[in-house]
Coordinates of C-alpha atoms and ligand atoms in Angstrom, one line a residue:
Chain A
M1 CA -0.2 -5.6 -26.7
I2 CA 0.2 -2.0 -27.7
T3 CA 1.9 -0.4 -24.7
Q4 CA 4.9 -2.6 -24.7
T5 CA 7.3 0.2 -25.0
S6 CA 5.8 2.1 -22.1
K7 CA 6.3 -0.9 -19.8
K8 CA 9.8 -1.6 -20.8
P9 CA 12.3 0.1 -18.5
D10 CA 15.1 2.4 -20.0
I11 CA 18.4 0.7 -20.6
H12 CA 21.7 1.8 -19.0
L13 CA 24.9 0.2 -20.1
R14 CA 27.8 0.1 -17.7
K15 CA 31.4 0.9 -18.5
G16 CA 33.3 -2.3 -19.2
Q17 CA 30.2 -4.3 -20.0
I18 CA 30.0 -6.4 -23.1
V19 CA 27.0 -6.2 -25.4
K20 CA 26.5 -9.3 -27.4
G21 CA 24.1 -9.2 -30.4
K22 CA 21.3 -11.8 -30.4
W23 CA 21.3 -12.3 -34.2
H24 CA 24.8 -11.5 -35.5
R25 CA 26.6 -12.5 -32.3
N26 CA 29.1 -9.6 -32.4
H27 CA 30.6 -8.4 -29.2
Y28 CA 30.9 -4.7 -28.2
H29 CA 32.9 -3.6 -25.3
V30 CA 31.4 -0.5 -23.6
V31 CA 33.9 2.3 -23.0
K32 CA 31.7 5.3 -22.1
K33 CA 28.4 7.0 -22.7
L34 CA 28.6 9.7 -25.5
G35 CA 25.2 11.1 -24.9
S36 CA 21.5 10.5 -24.6
G37 CA 18.3 12.0 -25.7
A38 CA 14.7 11.5 -26.6
I39 CA 15.2 8.2 -28.3
G40 CA 17.9 6.4 -26.4
A41 CA 21.5 6.6 -25.6
V42 CA 24.8 6.4 -27.6
Y43 CA 27.9 4.6 -26.2
L44 CA 31.4 4.6 -27.4
C45 CA 32.4 0.9 -27.7
V46 CA 35.3 -1.1 -29.0
H47 CA 34.8 -3.9 -31.5
E48 CA 37.7 -5.8 -33.0
N49 CA 40.1 -3.1 -31.8
R50 CA 38.1 -0.4 -33.5
Q51 CA 36.2 2.4 -31.9
V52 CA 32.5 2.4 -32.8
A53 CA 29.3 4.2 -31.6
L54 CA 26.4 2.1 -30.4
K55 CA 22.9 3.5 -30.2
I56 CA 20.5 1.5 -28.0
S57 CA 16.9 2.2 -27.2
K58 CA 13.8 0.6 -25.7
Q59 CA 11.9 1.9 -28.8
S60 CA 12.7 -0.7 -31.4
A61 CA 10.5 1.1 -33.9
S62 CA 12.7 4.2 -33.7
V63 CA 15.8 2.2 -34.1
S64 CA 14.4 0.4 -37.2
S65 CA 13.4 3.8 -38.7
E66 CA 16.8 5.3 -38.2
V67 CA 18.5 2.2 -39.5
N68 CA 16.4 2.4 -42.7
V69 CA 17.6 6.0 -43.2
L70 CA 21.3 5.1 -42.6
K71 CA 21.0 2.1 -45.0
S72 CA 19.6 4.3 -47.7
F73 CA 22.6 6.6 -47.2
Q74 CA 25.1 3.8 -47.7
A75 CA 23.8 3.5 -51.2
V76 CA 25.2 6.9 -52.0
Q77 CA 28.6 5.6 -53.1
G78 CA 31.8 7.5 -52.3
Y79 CA 30.0 10.0 -50.2
H80 CA 29.7 10.0 -46.5
L81 CA 26.2 11.1 -45.5
G82 CA 26.2 10.8 -41.8
P83 CA 28.0 8.1 -39.9
S84 CA 28.3 4.8 -41.8
L85 CA 26.2 1.9 -40.5
M86 CA 28.0 -1.2 -39.3
D87 CA 25.6 -3.6 -37.5
V88 CA 22.0 -3.9 -36.4
D89 CA 21.0 -6.2 -33.7
D90 CA 19.1 -6.9 -30.4
Y91 CA 20.6 -7.1 -27.0
Q92 CA 19.0 -9.2 -24.3
A93 CA 19.5 -7.4 -21.1
Q94 CA 19.6 -8.9 -17.6
N95 CA 16.1 -7.8 -16.9
G96 CA 14.9 -10.2 -19.7
F97 CA 13.8 -7.4 -22.1
N98 CA 15.2 -7.1 -25.6
Y99 CA 16.7 -3.8 -26.6
S100 CA 17.4 -2.9 -30.3
F101 CA 20.6 -1.3 -31.1
Y102 CA 22.7 -0.3 -34.1
V103 CA 26.4 0.3 -34.5
M104 CA 27.9 3.1 -36.5
E105 CA 31.1 4.8 -37.3
Y106 CA 32.4 6.7 -34.3
I107 CA 32.9 10.4 -35.2
S108 CA 35.4 11.8 -32.8
G109 CA 35.6 15.6 -32.5
E110 CA 34.2 18.4 -30.5
S111 CA 31.0 20.4 -30.3
L112 CA 30.6 23.4 -32.6
H113 CA 30.5 25.7 -29.6
D114 CA 33.9 24.5 -28.3
F115 CA 35.4 24.6 -31.8
I116 CA 34.3 28.1 -32.5
R117 CA 35.3 29.3 -29.1
R118 CA 38.8 28.1 -29.6
N119 CA 39.2 29.0 -33.3
G120 CA 37.0 32.0 -33.9
H121 CA 33.8 32.8 -35.8
E122 CA 35.7 33.1 -39.1
W123 CA 35.8 29.3 -39.2
L124 CA 32.0 29.2 -39.6
V125 CA 32.2 30.1 -43.2
S126 CA 34.5 27.3 -44.3
L127 CA 32.7 24.7 -42.1
L128 CA 29.4 25.8 -43.7
I129 CA 30.6 25.5 -47.2
K130 CA 31.2 21.8 -46.9
F131 CA 28.2 21.3 -44.7
A132 CA 25.9 23.0 -47.2
N133 CA 27.1 20.7 -49.9
D134 CA 26.4 17.6 -47.7
L135 CA 22.9 19.0 -47.2
H136 CA 22.5 19.5 -50.9
V137 CA 23.5 15.8 -51.6
L138 CA 21.0 14.7 -48.9
H139 CA 18.3 16.7 -50.4
Q140 CA 19.0 15.3 -53.8
Q141 CA 18.5 11.8 -52.3
G142 CA 15.0 12.9 -51.5
Y143 CA 15.4 13.4 -47.8
V144 CA 15.4 16.3 -45.3
F145 CA 17.6 16.0 -42.2
G146 CA 14.8 17.4 -40.0
D147 CA 16.3 17.6 -36.5
L148 CA 19.2 19.8 -37.3
K149 CA 20.6 21.3 -34.1
I150 CA 23.9 22.0 -32.4
E151 CA 23.7 18.8 -30.3
N152 CA 23.4 16.7 -33.5
L153 CA 26.6 18.2 -35.0
I154 CA 30.2 17.3 -34.4
V155 CA 33.3 19.1 -35.7
S156 CA 35.6 16.2 -36.7
R157 CA 39.4 16.6 -37.1
K158 CA 41.5 15.6 -40.0
P159 CA 39.9 16.9 -42.0
V160 CA 38.2 19.6 -40.0
Q161 CA 34.6 19.1 -41.0
L162 CA 31.1 19.7 -39.6
R163 CA 29.3 16.3 -39.5
W164 CA 25.9 15.3 -38.4
V165 CA 24.9 12.4 -36.2
D166 CA 21.4 11.3 -35.2
V167 CA 19.2 10.7 -38.3
G168 CA 16.1 10.3 -36.0
G169 CA 14.5 13.3 -37.7
T170 CA 15.4 12.5 -41.2
T171 CA 12.3 12.5 -43.3
L172 CA 11.3 11.8 -46.9
Q173 CA 10.5 15.0 -48.7
G174 CA 6.8 15.8 -48.8
R175 CA 6.1 14.1 -45.5
S176 CA 5.8 15.7 -42.1
I177 CA 9.0 16.3 -40.2
K178 CA 9.6 13.2 -37.9
E179 CA 11.4 14.9 -35.1
Y180 CA 12.3 18.5 -34.4
T181 CA 13.5 20.8 -31.7
E182 CA 11.6 24.0 -31.0
F183 CA 14.4 26.5 -31.2
Y184 CA 15.4 25.2 -34.7
D185 CA 11.9 24.6 -36.0
R186 CA 10.6 26.8 -38.8
A187 CA 6.9 26.4 -37.7
Y188 CA 7.7 27.4 -34.1
W189 CA 9.1 30.7 -35.4
Q190 CA 6.1 31.1 -37.6
C191 CA 8.2 31.1 -40.7
G192 CA 6.6 28.2 -42.5
S193 CA 5.2 24.7 -42.2
R194 CA 6.5 21.5 -40.7
K195 CA 6.5 19.7 -44.1
A196 CA 9.8 18.2 -45.1
D197 CA 11.3 20.4 -47.9
P198 CA 14.9 21.6 -48.3
G199 CA 13.9 25.0 -46.9
Y200 CA 13.1 23.4 -43.6
D201 CA 16.7 22.3 -43.2
L202 CA 18.0 25.7 -44.4
F203 CA 16.0 27.5 -41.8
A204 CA 17.3 25.1 -39.1
L205 CA 20.8 25.8 -40.4
A206 CA 20.3 29.5 -39.9
M207 CA 19.2 28.7 -36.3
V208 CA 22.3 26.6 -35.8
I209 CA 24.5 29.5 -36.8
L210 CA 22.5 31.9 -34.5
R211 CA 22.9 29.4 -31.7
V212 CA 26.7 29.7 -32.0
Y213 CA 26.2 33.4 -31.3
Y214 CA 23.6 32.8 -28.6
P215 CA 24.6 29.6 -26.8
N216 CA 21.7 29.8 -24.4
G217 CA 19.1 30.5 -27.1
F218 CA 16.3 33.0 -26.7
T219 CA 12.5 33.0 -26.9
R220 CA 10.4 34.1 -29.9
G221 CA 8.5 37.0 -28.3
N222 CA 5.4 38.5 -29.8
N223 CA 6.8 38.9 -33.3
P224 CA 9.0 35.9 -33.9
K225 CA 10.4 37.0 -37.2
K226 CA 11.3 40.4 -35.9
T227 CA 13.0 38.8 -32.9
L228 CA 15.1 36.8 -35.3
Q229 CA 16.0 39.8 -37.4
Q230 CA 17.0 41.8 -34.3
K231 CA 19.1 38.9 -32.9
I232 CA 20.9 38.5 -36.3
N233 CA 21.6 42.2 -36.7
R234 CA 22.8 42.5 -33.1
A235 CA 25.3 39.7 -33.0
V236 CA 26.5 38.6 -36.4
T237 CA 29.4 40.7 -37.4
I238 CA 30.6 38.8 -40.5
E239 CA 28.7 40.7 -43.1
P240 CA 27.9 38.0 -45.7
L241 CA 26.9 35.6 -42.9
K242 CA 24.5 38.2 -41.6
K243 CA 23.1 38.6 -45.2
L244 CA 22.8 34.9 -45.5
L245 CA 21.0 34.4 -42.2
L246 CA 18.5 37.1 -43.2
M247 CA 17.8 35.4 -46.5
L248 CA 17.4 32.0 -44.9
I249 CA 14.9 33.1 -42.3
N250 CA 12.9 34.9 -45.1
N251 CA 12.8 31.6 -47.0
S252 CA 14.3 33.4 -50.0
V253 CA 16.9 30.6 -50.5
N254 CA 15.6 27.1 -50.8
D255 CA 18.5 25.2 -52.2
A256 CA 21.5 24.2 -50.1
E257 CA 23.7 24.6 -53.1
Q258 CA 22.9 28.3 -53.2
V259 CA 24.1 28.6 -49.6
K260 CA 27.4 27.0 -50.6
D261 CA 27.9 29.2 -53.6
F262 CA 27.1 32.3 -51.6
L263 CA 29.7 31.5 -49.0
L264 CA 32.2 30.3 -51.5
T265 CA 32.0 33.6 -53.3
Y266 CA 32.7 35.4 -50.1
F267 CA 35.5 33.0 -49.1
I268 CA 37.3 33.4 -52.4
H269 CA 36.9 37.2 -52.2
Q270 CA 38.4 37.2 -48.7
K271 CA 41.3 35.1 -49.8
S272 CA 42.0 37.2 -52.7
K273 CA 41.9 40.4 -50.6
K274 CA 44.4 38.9 -48.1
N275 CA 46.6 37.8 -50.9
K276 CA 46.5 41.3 -52.4
R277 CA 47.6 42.8 -49.1
R278 CA 50.4 40.4 -48.7
Y279 CA 51.8 40.4 -52.2
N280 CA 50.9 43.8 -53.2
Q281 CA 53.9 44.2 -55.5
Q282 CA 54.1 40.9 -57.2
A283 CA 51.7 38.5 -58.9
K284 CA 49.4 41.3 -60.1
S285 CA 48.6 39.4 -63.2
S286 CA 47.2 36.4 -61.3
H287 CA 44.8 38.7 -59.5
E288 CA 43.6 40.2 -62.7
A289 CA 42.9 36.7 -63.8
F290 CA 40.9 36.1 -60.7
H291 CA 38.6 39.1 -60.9
P292 CA 36.6 38.1 -63.9
F293 CA 35.8 34.8 -62.3
L294 CA 34.7 36.7 -59.1
E295 CA 32.6 39.1 -61.1
V296 CA 30.9 36.3 -63.0
S297 CA 30.2 34.2 -60.0
S298 CA 28.8 37.1 -58.0
I299 CA 26.6 38.2 -60.9
L300 CA 25.4 34.6 -61.1
T301 CA 24.6 34.5 -57.4
I302 CA 22.8 37.8 -57.4
G303 CA 21.0 36.8 -60.5
G304 CA 19.9 33.5 -58.8
V305 CA 18.6 35.4 -55.8
C306 CA 16.7 37.9 -57.9
Y307 CA 15.2 35.1 -60.0
L308 CA 14.0 33.3 -56.8
Y309 CA 12.7 36.6 -55.4
V310 CA 10.7 37.1 -58.5
T311 CA 9.4 33.6 -58.6
F312 CA 8.2 33.5 -55.1
F313 CA 7.1 37.0 -54.3
M314 CA 5.7 38.5 -57.5
Chain B
M1 CA -3.1 -3.8 -44.7
K2 CA -6.0 -2.7 -42.6
T3 CA -6.0 0.6 -40.8
G4 CA -8.9 2.7 -39.9
T5 CA -9.1 6.3 -39.0
L6 CA -6.9 6.4 -35.9
K7 CA -8.9 7.8 -33.0
Q8 CA -7.4 9.3 -29.9
I9 CA -8.5 11.2 -26.8
L10 CA -5.8 13.5 -25.5
L11 CA -6.4 14.3 -21.9
I12 CA -4.6 17.4 -20.5
T13 CA -4.7 17.7 -16.7
D14 CA -2.7 18.9 -13.7
G15 CA -4.1 16.8 -10.9
C16 CA -6.1 13.8 -9.9
S17 CA -9.8 13.2 -10.4
N18 CA -12.0 13.5 -7.4
Q19 CA -15.5 12.7 -8.7
G20 CA -17.3 9.9 -10.5
E21 CA -16.1 6.7 -11.9
D22 CA -12.4 5.6 -11.8
P23 CA -10.8 7.2 -14.9
A24 CA -8.5 4.2 -15.4
L25 CA -11.4 1.9 -15.6
V26 CA -13.2 4.2 -18.0
A27 CA -10.0 4.4 -20.1
S28 CA -9.9 0.7 -20.6
L29 CA -13.5 0.8 -21.7
V30 CA -12.7 3.6 -24.2
A31 CA -9.7 1.6 -25.5
E32 CA -12.1 -1.3 -26.0
Q33 CA -13.9 0.9 -28.5
G34 CA -10.7 1.4 -30.5
I35 CA -10.0 4.8 -29.1
T36 CA -6.6 5.4 -27.6
V37 CA -6.4 7.5 -24.5
N38 CA -3.2 9.6 -24.1
V39 CA -2.6 11.7 -21.1
I40 CA -0.4 14.7 -20.4
G41 CA 0.1 15.9 -16.9
I42 CA 1.3 19.5 -16.4
L43 CA 3.5 20.4 -13.4
E44 CA 3.5 23.7 -11.6
D45 CA 6.4 25.9 -12.9
D46 CA 7.8 26.7 -9.5
H47 CA 9.2 23.1 -9.4
T48 CA 8.0 22.7 -5.8
E49 CA 5.1 20.4 -6.5
Q50 CA 5.4 16.7 -5.8
P51 CA 4.1 14.9 -8.8
E52 CA 2.1 12.5 -6.7
G53 CA -1.3 13.7 -7.9
L54 CA -0.1 12.9 -11.3
E55 CA 0.5 9.2 -10.7
E56 CA -3.0 8.7 -12.1
V57 CA -1.7 10.0 -15.5
E58 CA 0.3 6.9 -16.2
E59 CA -2.4 4.6 -15.0
I60 CA -5.1 6.1 -17.3
A61 CA -2.9 6.0 -20.4
G62 CA -1.8 2.5 -19.6
N63 CA -5.4 1.3 -19.5
G64 CA -6.2 3.4 -22.5
H65 CA -3.5 1.8 -24.6
G66 CA -2.0 5.2 -25.0
V67 CA 1.1 7.2 -24.1
S68 CA 1.6 9.4 -21.1
Q69 CA 4.0 12.2 -20.2
I70 CA 4.4 14.6 -17.3
V71 CA 5.9 18.0 -18.2
Y72 CA 6.4 21.6 -17.3
Q73 CA 4.5 24.2 -19.2
D74 CA 7.3 25.3 -21.4
A75 CA 7.7 21.8 -22.9
L76 CA 3.9 21.3 -23.5
A77 CA 3.8 22.2 -27.2
Q78 CA 6.5 19.7 -28.2
T79 CA 5.2 17.0 -25.9
V80 CA 1.6 17.2 -27.2
Q81 CA 2.8 16.4 -30.7
T82 CA 5.4 13.8 -29.6
V83 CA 2.8 12.0 -27.5
T84 CA 0.2 12.0 -30.4
K85 CA 2.7 10.7 -32.9
Q86 CA 4.1 8.1 -30.6
A87 CA 0.7 6.8 -29.8
M88 CA -0.1 6.6 -33.6
T89 CA 3.1 4.6 -34.1
E90 CA 2.2 2.2 -31.3
T91 CA -1.3 1.7 -32.5
L92 CA -0.1 1.0 -36.0
Q93 CA 2.5 -1.4 -34.7
G94 CA -0.4 -3.1 -32.9
V95 CA -2.3 -3.3 -36.2
V96 CA 0.8 -4.6 -38.0
N97 CA 1.5 -7.1 -35.2
N98 CA -2.0 -8.5 -35.6
E99 CA -1.5 -8.8 -39.3
L100 CA 1.8 -10.6 -38.7
T101 CA 0.2 -13.1 -36.3
Q102 CA -2.3 -13.9 -39.1
I103 CA 0.4 -14.3 -41.7
L104 CA 3.0 -16.1 -39.7
G105 CA 0.8 -17.8 -37.2
S106 CA 1.5 -17.9 -33.4
E107 CA 2.2 -14.8 -31.5
K108 CA 4.8 -13.3 -33.8
T109 CA 5.3 -9.6 -33.2
M110 CA 7.6 -7.1 -34.9
E111 CA 10.0 -7.2 -32.0
E112 CA 10.7 -10.9 -32.6
L113 CA 11.6 -10.5 -36.3
P114 CA 15.2 -10.4 -37.4
P115 CA 16.5 -6.8 -37.7
D116 CA 16.3 -6.8 -41.5
Q117 CA 12.7 -7.9 -41.8
R118 CA 11.8 -5.6 -38.9
G119 CA 13.2 -2.7 -40.9
E120 CA 10.9 -3.6 -43.8
V121 CA 7.9 -3.8 -41.6
M122 CA 8.9 -0.5 -40.0
E123 CA 8.8 1.2 -43.4
V124 CA 5.2 0.1 -43.7
V125 CA 4.4 1.5 -40.2
D126 CA 6.1 4.8 -41.1
E127 CA 4.2 5.0 -44.3
L128 CA 0.9 4.3 -42.6
G129 CA 1.6 6.9 -39.9
E130 CA 2.1 9.4 -42.6
T131 CA -0.9 8.6 -44.7
C132 CA -3.6 7.4 -42.3
D133 CA -6.5 9.6 -41.2
L134 CA -6.4 10.8 -37.6
E135 CA -9.0 12.1 -35.2
V136 CA -8.0 13.6 -31.9
L137 CA -10.5 14.7 -29.2
V138 CA -8.6 17.0 -26.8
L139 CA -10.1 17.0 -23.4
V140 CA -8.8 19.8 -21.2
D141 CA -9.1 19.9 -17.4
T142 CA -10.2 23.4 -16.6
S143 CA -10.5 23.1 -12.8
A144 CA -9.2 26.2 -10.9
S145 CA -5.6 25.2 -10.7
M146 CA -5.4 25.0 -14.5
T147 CA -6.4 28.6 -15.1
N148 CA -2.9 30.0 -15.5
K149 CA -1.9 27.2 -17.8
L150 CA -4.7 27.5 -20.3
P151 CA -3.0 30.0 -22.6
T152 CA -0.1 27.6 -23.0
V153 CA -2.5 24.7 -23.6
Q154 CA -4.1 26.7 -26.4
E155 CA -0.7 27.4 -28.0
A156 CA 0.1 23.8 -27.8
L157 CA -3.1 22.8 -29.6
I158 CA -2.3 25.2 -32.4
D159 CA 1.1 23.7 -32.7
L160 CA -0.4 20.2 -32.7
S161 CA -2.5 21.1 -35.7
I162 CA 0.5 22.5 -37.5
S163 CA 2.3 19.2 -37.0
M164 CA -0.5 16.9 -37.9
N165 CA -1.6 19.0 -41.0
A166 CA 1.9 18.6 -42.4
R167 CA 1.1 14.9 -42.8
I168 CA -0.3 13.5 -46.1
G169 CA -3.3 11.9 -44.3
R170 CA -6.2 13.9 -43.0
S171 CA -6.4 15.1 -39.4
R172 CA -9.4 16.3 -37.5
F173 CA -9.6 17.8 -34.0
A174 CA -12.2 18.6 -31.5
V175 CA -11.7 20.4 -28.2
Y176 CA -13.7 19.9 -25.0
Q177 CA -13.3 21.1 -21.5
F178 CA -14.3 19.5 -18.3
P179 CA -16.2 19.9 -16.0
G180 CA -18.8 21.5 -18.1
R181 CA -21.5 23.9 -16.7
K182 CA -24.3 21.4 -16.7
K183 CA -22.9 18.3 -18.4
S184 CA -19.7 16.5 -17.6
I185 CA -17.9 18.0 -20.6
Q186 CA -18.5 21.0 -22.7
Q187 CA -17.6 21.6 -26.3
L188 CA -15.2 24.4 -27.2
V189 CA -14.3 23.5 -30.8
D190 CA -16.3 21.2 -33.0
W191 CA -14.6 18.7 -35.3
T192 CA -12.3 20.6 -37.6
S193 CA -9.2 20.0 -39.6
K194 CA -7.6 23.3 -38.5
L195 CA -7.0 24.5 -35.1
D196 CA -4.5 27.2 -36.3
S197 CA -7.1 29.9 -36.0
I198 CA -8.5 29.3 -32.6
T199 CA -8.4 32.2 -30.3
S200 CA -9.2 32.5 -26.6
I201 CA -11.3 29.3 -26.6
F202 CA -10.9 29.0 -22.9
A203 CA -12.0 32.6 -22.2
K204 CA -15.5 31.9 -20.8
I205 CA -14.6 29.4 -18.1
S206 CA -15.9 29.4 -14.6
S207 CA -13.6 27.0 -12.9
G208 CA -14.7 25.1 -9.9
G209 CA -12.9 22.7 -7.5
I210 CA -14.1 19.4 -8.9
T211 CA -12.3 17.2 -11.4
P212 CA -14.6 14.5 -12.7
T213 CA -12.1 12.9 -15.1
G214 CA -13.8 9.5 -15.3
P215 CA -17.2 10.8 -16.4
A216 CA -15.5 13.3 -18.8
L217 CA -13.6 10.5 -20.6
K218 CA -16.8 8.5 -20.9
E219 CA -18.7 11.4 -22.4
A220 CA -15.8 12.2 -24.7
M221 CA -15.9 8.6 -26.1
Y222 CA -19.5 9.3 -27.3
Q223 CA -18.4 12.3 -29.3
F224 CA -16.6 10.0 -31.8
G225 CA -19.7 7.8 -32.1
K226 CA -22.0 10.7 -32.8
K227 CA -19.8 12.0 -35.6
T228 CA -19.2 8.6 -37.1
L229 CA -22.9 8.0 -37.2
R230 CA -23.6 11.4 -38.7
R231 CA -21.0 11.0 -41.3
R232 CA -22.1 7.5 -42.2
F233 CA -25.5 8.9 -42.8
I234 CA -24.2 11.6 -45.1
R235 CA -21.6 9.7 -47.0
D236 CA -22.4 6.1 -47.9
D237 CA -18.8 5.4 -48.9
Y238 CA -17.5 6.2 -45.5
T239 CA -15.9 3.2 -43.9
D240 CA -14.3 2.8 -40.6
I241 CA -11.9 0.3 -41.9
E242 CA -10.2 0.8 -45.2
E243 CA -8.4 -1.8 -47.3
A244 CA -5.1 -0.6 -48.6
Ligands
ATP1 N1 28.3 8.3 -34.4 C1 28.6 9.1 -33.4 N2 29.9 9.4 -33.1 C2 30.1 10.2 -32.0 N3 29.2 10.7 -31.2 C3 27.9 10.4 -31.4 C4 27.5 9.6 -32.5 N4 26.2 9.4 -32.5 C5 25.7 10.1 -31.4 N5 26.7 10.7 -30.7 C6 26.6 11.6 -29.5 O1 25.6 11.1 -28.7 C7 24.6 12.1 -28.5 C8 23.2 11.5 -28.5 O2 22.9 10.9 -29.7 P1 21.5 11.0 -30.5 O3 21.3 12.5 -30.8 O4 21.6 10.1 -31.6 O5 20.5 10.5 -29.4 P2 19.0 10.8 -29.3 O6 18.5 9.9 -28.2 O7 18.4 10.6 -30.7 O8 18.9 12.3 -28.9 P3 17.9 13.4 -29.3 O9 16.8 12.8 -30.2 O10 17.4 14.1 -28.1 O11 18.8 14.3 -30.2 C9 24.8 13.1 -29.6 O12 24.5 14.4 -29.3 C10 26.3 13.0 -29.9 O13 27.0 13.8 -29.0
MG2 MG1 17.6 12.2 -31.8

């Protein structure tokens, strides 16, 4: 009765195979495997001349859970939180077992590693600004992404954007994180609990950034926090990014919007510097108009950080 | 919806039993008492070992209505919590399935519901998994070959407690080793909600060559009984099965 899932064999779909839904009778033409993991496997399929991603698993419970999360995201109108959900069904395989699957928007792009390798680390800042905002919206919906890691992120093209797939770890705030991966896990690094709060995602985000600098990862050592500090100081050369990472692992930021504002301030600053160099002679007045804004926003950011520091550590 | 305190035995071993009753048989007996038996088999790190001795792992868990997993040491911590959580979900699905059979008649399980309804039922299962009370008795094989793995086991148990204590429901743990000096099992940590602070619990172990897994499982089962009896005695309002 209970061990059904354990007895059910894993499912492998072949290239060219057609997956027909038991309930909704849609047909999906398997093109190739996109990846697999703890829960199941994801395939690129074609449905009505459209590319879609199909996730299938022997654990129907996990599929249902993920579908519930994706459904609640669809409710956020006009905002794409993760891939959009298109179909949920069961597939009766040749071996007689039923396998649950769901179909979602196919996000084409490349891994963060590949993207940064080709385009340079400077891109991190602009990718993160948009991504931090997505996280902020997710958090406002009452969720925490949970299993935030490089493998669950794709850099899409047109527009270039960092997007997440795999909502298997997405957890209601206040509950225990459903799924996590050690390297990105706040509790593993002894920097906090495994309870779902926005700070959990922000810590994982810091680890995602670090992972870009250390593709093979590293172990925690005897003093995990110190290890992290050393790794950050050694590799991250973009000054504000370094500052941000140190703040994130210290739990001194717990709102994704602050991350966005912090990076945005730097970004604007960068741009205005470049502009200054390029058009040194002309357009002075426009820069002067720019500076007060910069000043105000940095004062606001610093003020916010101080306020948080005071609230949490005094 | 009826859920009790979920009860699990988590057996951590690296080889097969060689003394006493058949552990698979004992596991089915334990499952009969409403206690799930999960098993984690640890492989040698040198990757040379044939996992044949570990076939038993799946058999025990299968009979114990639980989950099994065979891993290398470095994956132990994450596996311990995944196995525990997965077994909780499966048990709760079982409870929900029984409930469905009563409501819908015939042998209707979650898997047979249309996807939309299944999603709603799953929300209930997720909720129960988060809020139910949990008791895990960890039973660690401390025969000679396990000696170098025990520090990792200890870290994994601390990690398990961190995961489970992040839940809304209460979690309690007890740690036993086998074989014990005189008895088949020996208590290392009595029932407690926090394992975070355990240190060198496996320090005073004299490991021998025998692995009496069957008798150990049987004795472990009684450790739930004892505590339940004791608690019943102290708290009249304690109920095994709660109505929610
Ligand atoms: N919508 C999608 N579009 C494009 N690629 C996808 C999509 N969903 C998943 N993938 C790819 O498939 C891989 C596996 O998917 P996913 O992480 O959901 O599987 P999983 O079994 O939950 O794995 P794990 O839990 O170990 O992360 C991802 O790493 C990603 O590369
Ligand atoms: Mg996943």
